[in-house]
Coordinates of C-alpha atoms and ligand atoms in Angstrom, one line a residue:
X25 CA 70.7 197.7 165.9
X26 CA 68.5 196.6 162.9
X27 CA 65.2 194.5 162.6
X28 CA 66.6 191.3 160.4
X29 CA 63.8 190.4 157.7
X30 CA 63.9 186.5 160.1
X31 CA 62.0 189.1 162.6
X32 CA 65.2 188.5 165.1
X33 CA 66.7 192.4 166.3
X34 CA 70.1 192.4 165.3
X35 CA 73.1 194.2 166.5
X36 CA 75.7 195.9 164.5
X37 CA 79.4 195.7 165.6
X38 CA 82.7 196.9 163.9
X39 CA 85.3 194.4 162.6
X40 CA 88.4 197.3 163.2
X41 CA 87.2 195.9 167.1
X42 CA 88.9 192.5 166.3
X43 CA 92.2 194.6 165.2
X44 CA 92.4 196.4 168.7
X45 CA 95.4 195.4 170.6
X46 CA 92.9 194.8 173.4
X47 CA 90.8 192.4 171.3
X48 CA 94.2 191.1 169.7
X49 CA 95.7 190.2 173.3
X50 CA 92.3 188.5 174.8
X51 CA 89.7 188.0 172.1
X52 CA 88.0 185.7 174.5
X53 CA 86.6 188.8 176.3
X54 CA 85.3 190.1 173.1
X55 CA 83.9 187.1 172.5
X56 CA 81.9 187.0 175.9
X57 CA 80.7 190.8 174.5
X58 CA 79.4 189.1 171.1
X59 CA 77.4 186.4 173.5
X60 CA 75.5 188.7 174.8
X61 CA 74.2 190.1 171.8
X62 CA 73.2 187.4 170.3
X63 CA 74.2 184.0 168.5
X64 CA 75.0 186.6 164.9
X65 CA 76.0 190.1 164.9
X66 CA 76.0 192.5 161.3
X67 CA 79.2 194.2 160.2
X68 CA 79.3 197.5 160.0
X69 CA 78.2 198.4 156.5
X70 CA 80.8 199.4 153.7
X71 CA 83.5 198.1 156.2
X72 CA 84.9 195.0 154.9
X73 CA 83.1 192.3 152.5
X74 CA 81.5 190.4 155.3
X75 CA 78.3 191.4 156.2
X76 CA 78.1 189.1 159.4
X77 CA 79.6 187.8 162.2
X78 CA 78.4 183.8 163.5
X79 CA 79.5 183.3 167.2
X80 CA 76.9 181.2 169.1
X81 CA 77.4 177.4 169.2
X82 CA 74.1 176.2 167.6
X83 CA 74.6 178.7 164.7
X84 CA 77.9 178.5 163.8
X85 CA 77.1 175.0 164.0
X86 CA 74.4 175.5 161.7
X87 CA 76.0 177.5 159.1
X88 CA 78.9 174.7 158.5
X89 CA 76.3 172.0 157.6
X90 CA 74.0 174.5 155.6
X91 CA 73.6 173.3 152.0
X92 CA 73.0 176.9 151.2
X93 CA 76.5 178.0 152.4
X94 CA 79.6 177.5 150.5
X95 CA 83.5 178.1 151.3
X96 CA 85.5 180.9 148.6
X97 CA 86.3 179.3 146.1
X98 CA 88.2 179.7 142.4
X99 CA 84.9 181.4 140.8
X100 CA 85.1 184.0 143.3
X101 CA 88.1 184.8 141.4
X102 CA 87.1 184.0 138.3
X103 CA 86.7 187.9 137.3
X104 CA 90.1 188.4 137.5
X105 CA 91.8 185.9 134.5
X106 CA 94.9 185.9 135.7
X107 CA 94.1 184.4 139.2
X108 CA 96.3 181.3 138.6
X109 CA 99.6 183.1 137.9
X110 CA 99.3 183.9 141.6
X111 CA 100.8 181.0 143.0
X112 CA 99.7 181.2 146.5
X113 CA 96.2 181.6 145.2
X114 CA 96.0 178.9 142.9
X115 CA 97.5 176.5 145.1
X116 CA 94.7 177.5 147.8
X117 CA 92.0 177.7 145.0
X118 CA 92.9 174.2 143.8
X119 CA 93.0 172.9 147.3
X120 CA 90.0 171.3 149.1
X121 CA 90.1 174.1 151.8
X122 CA 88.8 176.6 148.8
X123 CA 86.4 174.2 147.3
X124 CA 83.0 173.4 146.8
X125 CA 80.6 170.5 145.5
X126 CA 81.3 168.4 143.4
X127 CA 85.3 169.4 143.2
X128 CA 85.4 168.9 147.2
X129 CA 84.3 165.8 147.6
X130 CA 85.8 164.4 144.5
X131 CA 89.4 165.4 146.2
X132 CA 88.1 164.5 149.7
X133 CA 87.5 160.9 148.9
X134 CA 90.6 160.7 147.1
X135 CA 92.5 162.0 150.2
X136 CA 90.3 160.2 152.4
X137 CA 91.2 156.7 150.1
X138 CA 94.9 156.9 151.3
X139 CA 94.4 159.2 154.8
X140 CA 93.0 156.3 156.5
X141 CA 92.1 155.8 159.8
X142 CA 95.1 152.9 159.9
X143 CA 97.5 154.9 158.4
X144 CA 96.9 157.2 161.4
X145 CA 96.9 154.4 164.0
X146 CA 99.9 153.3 162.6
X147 CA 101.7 156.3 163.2
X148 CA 101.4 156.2 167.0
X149 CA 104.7 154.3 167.5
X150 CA 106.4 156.7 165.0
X151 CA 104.9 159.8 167.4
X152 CA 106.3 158.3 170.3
X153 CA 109.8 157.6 168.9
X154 CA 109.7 161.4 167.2
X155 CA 108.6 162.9 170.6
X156 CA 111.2 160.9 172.9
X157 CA 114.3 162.0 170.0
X158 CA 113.2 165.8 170.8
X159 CA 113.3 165.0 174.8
X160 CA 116.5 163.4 174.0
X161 CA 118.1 166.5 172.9
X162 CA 116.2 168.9 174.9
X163 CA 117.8 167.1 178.3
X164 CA 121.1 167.1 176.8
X165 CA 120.4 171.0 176.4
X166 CA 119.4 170.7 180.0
X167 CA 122.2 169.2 181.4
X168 CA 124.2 171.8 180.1
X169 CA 122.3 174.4 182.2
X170 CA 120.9 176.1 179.0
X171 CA 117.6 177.0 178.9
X172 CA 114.7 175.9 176.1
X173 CA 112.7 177.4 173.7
X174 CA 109.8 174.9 174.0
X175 CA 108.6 176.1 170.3
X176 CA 111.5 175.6 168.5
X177 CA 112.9 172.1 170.2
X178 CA 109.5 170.4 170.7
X179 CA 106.1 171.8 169.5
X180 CA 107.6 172.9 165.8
X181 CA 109.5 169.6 165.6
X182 CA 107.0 167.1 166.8
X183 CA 104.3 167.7 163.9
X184 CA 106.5 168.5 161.1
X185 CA 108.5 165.4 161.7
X186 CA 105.2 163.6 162.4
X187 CA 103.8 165.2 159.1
X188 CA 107.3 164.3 157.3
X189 CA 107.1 161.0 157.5
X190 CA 103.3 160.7 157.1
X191 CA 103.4 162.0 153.9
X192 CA 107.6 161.5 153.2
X193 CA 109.2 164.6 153.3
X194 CA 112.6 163.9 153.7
X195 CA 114.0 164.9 157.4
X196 CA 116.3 167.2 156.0
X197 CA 114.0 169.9 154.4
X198 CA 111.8 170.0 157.2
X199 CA 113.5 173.0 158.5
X200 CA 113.4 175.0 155.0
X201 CA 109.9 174.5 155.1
X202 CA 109.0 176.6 158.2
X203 CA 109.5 180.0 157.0
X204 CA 107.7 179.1 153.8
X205 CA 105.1 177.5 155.8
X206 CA 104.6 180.8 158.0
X207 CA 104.4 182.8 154.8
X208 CA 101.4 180.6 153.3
X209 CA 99.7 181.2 156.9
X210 CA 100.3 184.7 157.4
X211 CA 97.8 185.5 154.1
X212 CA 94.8 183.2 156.2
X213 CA 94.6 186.1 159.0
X214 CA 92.4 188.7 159.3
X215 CA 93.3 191.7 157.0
X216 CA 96.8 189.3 156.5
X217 CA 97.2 189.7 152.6
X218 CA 99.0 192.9 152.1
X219 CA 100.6 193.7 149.6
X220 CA 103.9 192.6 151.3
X221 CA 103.1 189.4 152.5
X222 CA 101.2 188.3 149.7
X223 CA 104.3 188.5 147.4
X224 CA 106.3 187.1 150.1
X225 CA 103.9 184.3 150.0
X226 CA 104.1 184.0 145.9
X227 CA 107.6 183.3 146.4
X228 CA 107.2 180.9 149.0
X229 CA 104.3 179.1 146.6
X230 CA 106.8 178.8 143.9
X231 CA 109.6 177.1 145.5
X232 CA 107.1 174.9 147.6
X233 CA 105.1 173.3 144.8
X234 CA 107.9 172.9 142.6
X235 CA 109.6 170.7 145.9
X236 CA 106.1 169.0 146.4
X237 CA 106.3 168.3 142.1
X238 CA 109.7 167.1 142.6
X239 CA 109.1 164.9 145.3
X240 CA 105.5 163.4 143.5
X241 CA 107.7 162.8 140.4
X242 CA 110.3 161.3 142.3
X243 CA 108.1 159.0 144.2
X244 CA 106.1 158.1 141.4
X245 CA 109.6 156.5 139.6
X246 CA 110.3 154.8 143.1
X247 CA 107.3 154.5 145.3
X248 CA 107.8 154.2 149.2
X249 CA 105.1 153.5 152.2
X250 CA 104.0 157.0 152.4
X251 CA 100.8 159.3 151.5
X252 CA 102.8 161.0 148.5
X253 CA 103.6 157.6 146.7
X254 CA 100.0 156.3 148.0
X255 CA 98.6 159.4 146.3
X256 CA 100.1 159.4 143.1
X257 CA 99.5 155.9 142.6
X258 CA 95.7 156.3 143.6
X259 CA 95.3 159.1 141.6
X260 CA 97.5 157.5 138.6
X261 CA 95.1 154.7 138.7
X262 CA 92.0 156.7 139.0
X263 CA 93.1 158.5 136.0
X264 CA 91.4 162.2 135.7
X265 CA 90.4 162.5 139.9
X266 CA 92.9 164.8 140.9
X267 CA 94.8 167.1 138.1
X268 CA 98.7 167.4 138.5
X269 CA 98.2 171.3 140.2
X270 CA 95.0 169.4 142.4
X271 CA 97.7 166.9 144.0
X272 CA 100.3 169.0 144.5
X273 CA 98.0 172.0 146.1
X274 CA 96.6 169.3 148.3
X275 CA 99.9 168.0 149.6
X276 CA 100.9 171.6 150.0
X277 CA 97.7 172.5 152.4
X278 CA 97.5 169.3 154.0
X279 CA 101.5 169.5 155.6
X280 CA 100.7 173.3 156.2
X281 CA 96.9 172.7 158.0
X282 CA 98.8 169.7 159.5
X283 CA 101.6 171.3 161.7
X284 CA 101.3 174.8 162.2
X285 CA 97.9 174.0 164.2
X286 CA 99.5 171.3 166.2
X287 CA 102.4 173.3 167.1
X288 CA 100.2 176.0 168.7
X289 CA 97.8 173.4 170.3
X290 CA 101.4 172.5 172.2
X291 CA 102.1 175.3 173.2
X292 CA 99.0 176.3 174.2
X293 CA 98.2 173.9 176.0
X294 CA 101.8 173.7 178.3
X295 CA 101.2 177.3 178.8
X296 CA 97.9 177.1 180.2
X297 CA 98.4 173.9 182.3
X298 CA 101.5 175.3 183.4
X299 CA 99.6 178.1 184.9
X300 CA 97.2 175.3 186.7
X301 CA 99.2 173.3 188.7
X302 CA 96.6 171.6 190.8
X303 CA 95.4 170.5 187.2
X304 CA 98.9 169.0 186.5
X305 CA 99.1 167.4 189.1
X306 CA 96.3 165.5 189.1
X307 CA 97.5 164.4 185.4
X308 CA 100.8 163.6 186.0
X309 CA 98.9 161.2 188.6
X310 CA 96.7 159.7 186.0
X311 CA 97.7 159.8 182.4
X312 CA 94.1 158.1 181.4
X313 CA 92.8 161.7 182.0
X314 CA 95.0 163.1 178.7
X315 CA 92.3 162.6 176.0
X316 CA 89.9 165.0 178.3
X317 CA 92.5 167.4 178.6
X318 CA 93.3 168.0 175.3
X319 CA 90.0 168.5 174.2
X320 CA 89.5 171.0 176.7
X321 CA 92.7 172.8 175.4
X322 CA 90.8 172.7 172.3
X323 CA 88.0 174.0 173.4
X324 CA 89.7 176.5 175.7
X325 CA 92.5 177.8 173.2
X326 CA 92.3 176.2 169.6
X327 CA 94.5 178.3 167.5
X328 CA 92.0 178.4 164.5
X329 CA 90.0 181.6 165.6
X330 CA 87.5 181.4 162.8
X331 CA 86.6 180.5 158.9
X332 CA 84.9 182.3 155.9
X333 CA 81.8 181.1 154.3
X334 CA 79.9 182.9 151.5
X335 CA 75.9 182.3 151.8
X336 CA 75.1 181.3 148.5
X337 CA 71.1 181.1 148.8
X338 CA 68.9 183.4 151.1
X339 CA 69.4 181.0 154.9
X340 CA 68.3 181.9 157.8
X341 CA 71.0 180.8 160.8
X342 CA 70.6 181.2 164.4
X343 CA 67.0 183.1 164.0
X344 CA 68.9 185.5 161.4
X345 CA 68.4 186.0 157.5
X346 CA 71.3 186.1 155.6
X347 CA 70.9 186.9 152.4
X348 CA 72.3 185.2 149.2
X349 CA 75.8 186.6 148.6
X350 CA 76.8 187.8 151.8
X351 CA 80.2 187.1 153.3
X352 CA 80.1 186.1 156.8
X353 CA 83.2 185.8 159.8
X354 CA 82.8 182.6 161.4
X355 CA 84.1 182.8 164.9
X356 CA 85.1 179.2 165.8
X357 CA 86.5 179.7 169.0
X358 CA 84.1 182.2 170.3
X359 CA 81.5 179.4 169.5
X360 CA 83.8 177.0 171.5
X361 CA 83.5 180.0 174.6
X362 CA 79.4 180.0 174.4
X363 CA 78.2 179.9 177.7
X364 CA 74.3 178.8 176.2
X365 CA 76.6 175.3 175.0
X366 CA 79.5 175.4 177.6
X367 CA 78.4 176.3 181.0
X368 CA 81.0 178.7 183.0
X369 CA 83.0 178.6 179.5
X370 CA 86.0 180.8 180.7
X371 CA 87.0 178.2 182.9
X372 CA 89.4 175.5 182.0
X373 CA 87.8 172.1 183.3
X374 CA 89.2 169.0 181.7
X375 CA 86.3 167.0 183.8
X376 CA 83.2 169.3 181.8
X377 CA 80.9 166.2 180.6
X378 CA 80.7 167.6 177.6
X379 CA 83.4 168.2 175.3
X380 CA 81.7 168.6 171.3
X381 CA 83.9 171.4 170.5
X382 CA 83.9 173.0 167.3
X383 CA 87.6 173.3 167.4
X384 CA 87.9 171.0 164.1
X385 CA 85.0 173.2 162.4
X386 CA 82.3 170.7 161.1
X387 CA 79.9 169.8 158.1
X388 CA 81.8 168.7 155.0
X389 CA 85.2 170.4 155.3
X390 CA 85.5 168.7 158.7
X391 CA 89.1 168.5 159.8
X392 CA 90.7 165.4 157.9
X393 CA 94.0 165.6 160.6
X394 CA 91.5 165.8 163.7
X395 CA 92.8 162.1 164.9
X396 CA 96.1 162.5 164.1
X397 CA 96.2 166.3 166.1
X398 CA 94.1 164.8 168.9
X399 CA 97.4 161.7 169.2
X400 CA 100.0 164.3 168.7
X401 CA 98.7 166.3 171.7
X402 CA 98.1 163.6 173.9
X403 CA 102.0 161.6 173.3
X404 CA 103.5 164.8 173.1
X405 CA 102.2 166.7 176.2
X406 CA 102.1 163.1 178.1
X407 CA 106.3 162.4 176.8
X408 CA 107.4 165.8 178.5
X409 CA 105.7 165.1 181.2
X410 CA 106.9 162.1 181.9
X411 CA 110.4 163.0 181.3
X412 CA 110.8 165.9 183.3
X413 CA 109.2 166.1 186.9
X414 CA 109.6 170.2 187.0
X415 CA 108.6 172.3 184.1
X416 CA 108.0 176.5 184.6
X417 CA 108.1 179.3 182.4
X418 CA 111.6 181.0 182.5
X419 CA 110.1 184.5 180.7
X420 CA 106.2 185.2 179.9
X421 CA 106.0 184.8 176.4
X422 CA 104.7 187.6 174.2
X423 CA 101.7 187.5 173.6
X424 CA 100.1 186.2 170.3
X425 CA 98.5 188.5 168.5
X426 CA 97.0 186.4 165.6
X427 CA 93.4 185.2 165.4
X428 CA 94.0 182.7 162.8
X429 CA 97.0 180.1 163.8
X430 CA 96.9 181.9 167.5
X431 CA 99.9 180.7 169.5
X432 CA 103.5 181.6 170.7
X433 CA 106.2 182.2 168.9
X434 CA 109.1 181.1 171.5
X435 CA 108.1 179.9 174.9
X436 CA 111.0 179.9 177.4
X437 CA 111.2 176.8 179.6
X438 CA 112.8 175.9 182.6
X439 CA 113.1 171.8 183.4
X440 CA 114.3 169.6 185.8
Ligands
HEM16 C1 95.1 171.2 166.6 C2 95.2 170.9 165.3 C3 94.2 171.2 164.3 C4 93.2 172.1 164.3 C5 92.8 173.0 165.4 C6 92.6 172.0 163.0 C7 91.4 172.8 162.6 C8 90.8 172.7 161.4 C9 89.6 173.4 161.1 C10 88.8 174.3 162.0 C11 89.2 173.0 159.8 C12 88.0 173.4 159.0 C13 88.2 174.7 158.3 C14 86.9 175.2 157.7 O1 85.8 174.6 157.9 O2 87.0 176.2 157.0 C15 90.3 172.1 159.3 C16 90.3 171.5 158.1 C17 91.3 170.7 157.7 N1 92.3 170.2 158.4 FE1 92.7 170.6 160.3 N2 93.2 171.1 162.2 C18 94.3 170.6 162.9 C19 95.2 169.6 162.5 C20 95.2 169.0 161.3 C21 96.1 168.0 160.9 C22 97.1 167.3 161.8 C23 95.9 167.8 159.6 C24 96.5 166.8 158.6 C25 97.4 166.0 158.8 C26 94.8 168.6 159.2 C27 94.2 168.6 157.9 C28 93.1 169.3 157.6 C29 92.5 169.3 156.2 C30 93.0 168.5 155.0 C31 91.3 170.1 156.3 C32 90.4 170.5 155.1 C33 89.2 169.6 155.0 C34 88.3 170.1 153.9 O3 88.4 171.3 153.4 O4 87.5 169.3 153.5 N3 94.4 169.4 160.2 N4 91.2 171.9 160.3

């Protein structure tokens, strides 16, 4: 425990805690530990680079808006020349995700110029179609008394398909994206980049931006009605707004962010209503209650655990200095479990009043895809049920063990 210069008593706690199994099978009861310590924690010196850990609602809520707080970005690396041979680094340090003023908002409005809120709206039929095509299959799986992986037939499908033709990936390579996908994501979790998994990632970089490079070139010959063309041609005309690696490490984060978290808010959210039937039941009675539901899914079990934010002036957040230059683990979903914000938070209840999660983070590198998740979850949860009156879990799933991207990997399904 240590007197923080903002006059607050702080309490020290050990990241290895987050890498327990205990911790890595229910963080949420970790979480509940941090609450009662206190809306920021210090790391245990010399331990890792972050010096702090933000939990509580109102801080963590804080820290995303603060001017003095900034995401890592490409002059973090800058002390190491060679940083762009990396591929997987410099397509995340030429992303938005790794940016700051004015770079971000320079490739946010671009993004946002084409991203629109129609676009999105537009896609609703598309979402519908994409999710009745998997149910199609998955009963004909059925009828043949096989059982289902939920993951791989539905909540993998649905957003990469959904993502494929929002952006126009053709159908066909959506499948040899996955594992390359997976790769990229492994290198976001906690203590992820080894030495293993961050050249398994470099390979993956270098075959996924030369597809995205191929694809941009191709749709710049022959432009379609999708976000690559609309992108190339927005950028084309804006000439110097987004360089050729900026657009391509865009498109590459922005079909990654946009699936992989969509997947696991699926299956997270069968899984848990699944194991609360009453709750089903009163949804398959009224589908009007579906927006509510998801965003307590969100709340409850978002699969984005947390973010990393560098404080670049001396700020003080949640009654606690923290001074320029120090890292600091932003724990999203413990936020979303904060009993000072969410009363009784361990409870899932899709009727709470209020439902401002911080599940899509917040401040300036606000979710872009937080409509288009928020529709996917909705039509795809309301499609299965509606097309099959009996759903159980055939075998408990292992359980995840990831903080960042937190969901199943194969979830075994019974349906009638
Ligand atoms: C359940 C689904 C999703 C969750 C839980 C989620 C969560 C998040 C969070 C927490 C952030 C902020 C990260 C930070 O502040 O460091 C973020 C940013 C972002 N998300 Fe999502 N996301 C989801 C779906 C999507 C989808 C469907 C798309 C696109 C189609 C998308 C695109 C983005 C982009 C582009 C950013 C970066 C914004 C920026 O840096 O300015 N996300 N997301």
């Amino acid at each position: 425990m240590t007197l923080n210069p903002a006059g607050r008593t702080i309490e020290t706690v050990s990241l290895a805690t987050l890498h327990t199994d205990a911790v890595r099978r229910n963080p949420y009861a970790f979480y509940a530990e941090l609450h009662a310590r206190g809306p920021v924690c210090a790391v245990t010196p010399g331990e890792s680079r972050y010096t702090f850990i933000v939990h509580g609602y109102e801080a963590v809520s804080q820290l995303l808006r603060s001017p003095d707080i900034r995401v890592s970005d490409r002059t973090r690396l800058d002390f190491v020349p060679t940083w762009a041979e990396h591929r997987t680094e410099a397509v995340f340090m030429n992303s938005m995700f790794f940016s700051n003023e004015p770079r971000h908002s320079r490739m946010r409005r671009m993004f946002g110029q084409t991203f629109t809120p129609r676009r999105i709206t537009n896609l609703d039929p598309a979402v519908v179609s994409i999710a009745e095509g998997l149910l199609d299959r998955i009963e004909a799986t059925v009828k043949s008394g096989e059982r289902v992986d939920f993951m791989r037939e539905y909540a993998f499908p649905l957003p990469a398909n959904v993502l494929g033709e929002l952006l126009g990936v053709p159908e066909e390579d959506r499948e040899w994206y996955r594992p390359r996908a997976d790769a990229l994501g492994r290198l976001l979790e906690l203590g992820g980049a080894t030495q293993h998994n961050v050249e398994v990632a470099n390979t993956a970089s270098v075959e996924i931006t030369d597809y995205f490079a191929e694809l941009a070139a191709k749709r710049r010959e022959e432009p379609r009605d999708d976000l690559i063309s609309a992108l190339v041609q927005a950028s084309d005309a804006d000439s110097g707004q987004l360089s050729p690696e900026e657009l391509i490490a865009n498109l590459v984060v922005v079909f990654n962010a946009g699936f992989v978290t969509t997947t696991h808010l699926l299956g997270n959210g069968l899984s848990m209503l699944l194991e609360r039937p009453e709750l089903l039941a009163r949804l398959r009675a009224d589908y009007s209650l579906m927006p509510s539901y998801v965003e307590e899914i969100l709340r409850y079990d978002v699969p984005t655990h947390f973010s990393v934010r560098q404080a670049v002036n001396d700020v003080e957040i949640g009654g606690t200095l923290i001074p320029a230059g120090s890292w600091v683990l932003v724990l999203l979903a413990a936020a979303n479990r904060d009993p000072g914000h969410f009363p009784d938070p361990d409870t899932f209840d899709p009727t709470r009043p209020n439902t401002s999660t911080l599940a899509f983070g917040g401040g300036p590198h606000y979710c872009m895809g937080a409509a288009l998740a928020r529709m996917e979850g909705q039509r795809g949860l309301q499609a299965l049920f509606e097309r099959f009156d009996e759903i159980s879990i055939a075998e408990p799933p292992a359980t995840p063990r990831q903080l960042m991207l937190r969901g199943y990997d194969e979830l075994w399904l019974n349906l009638s």
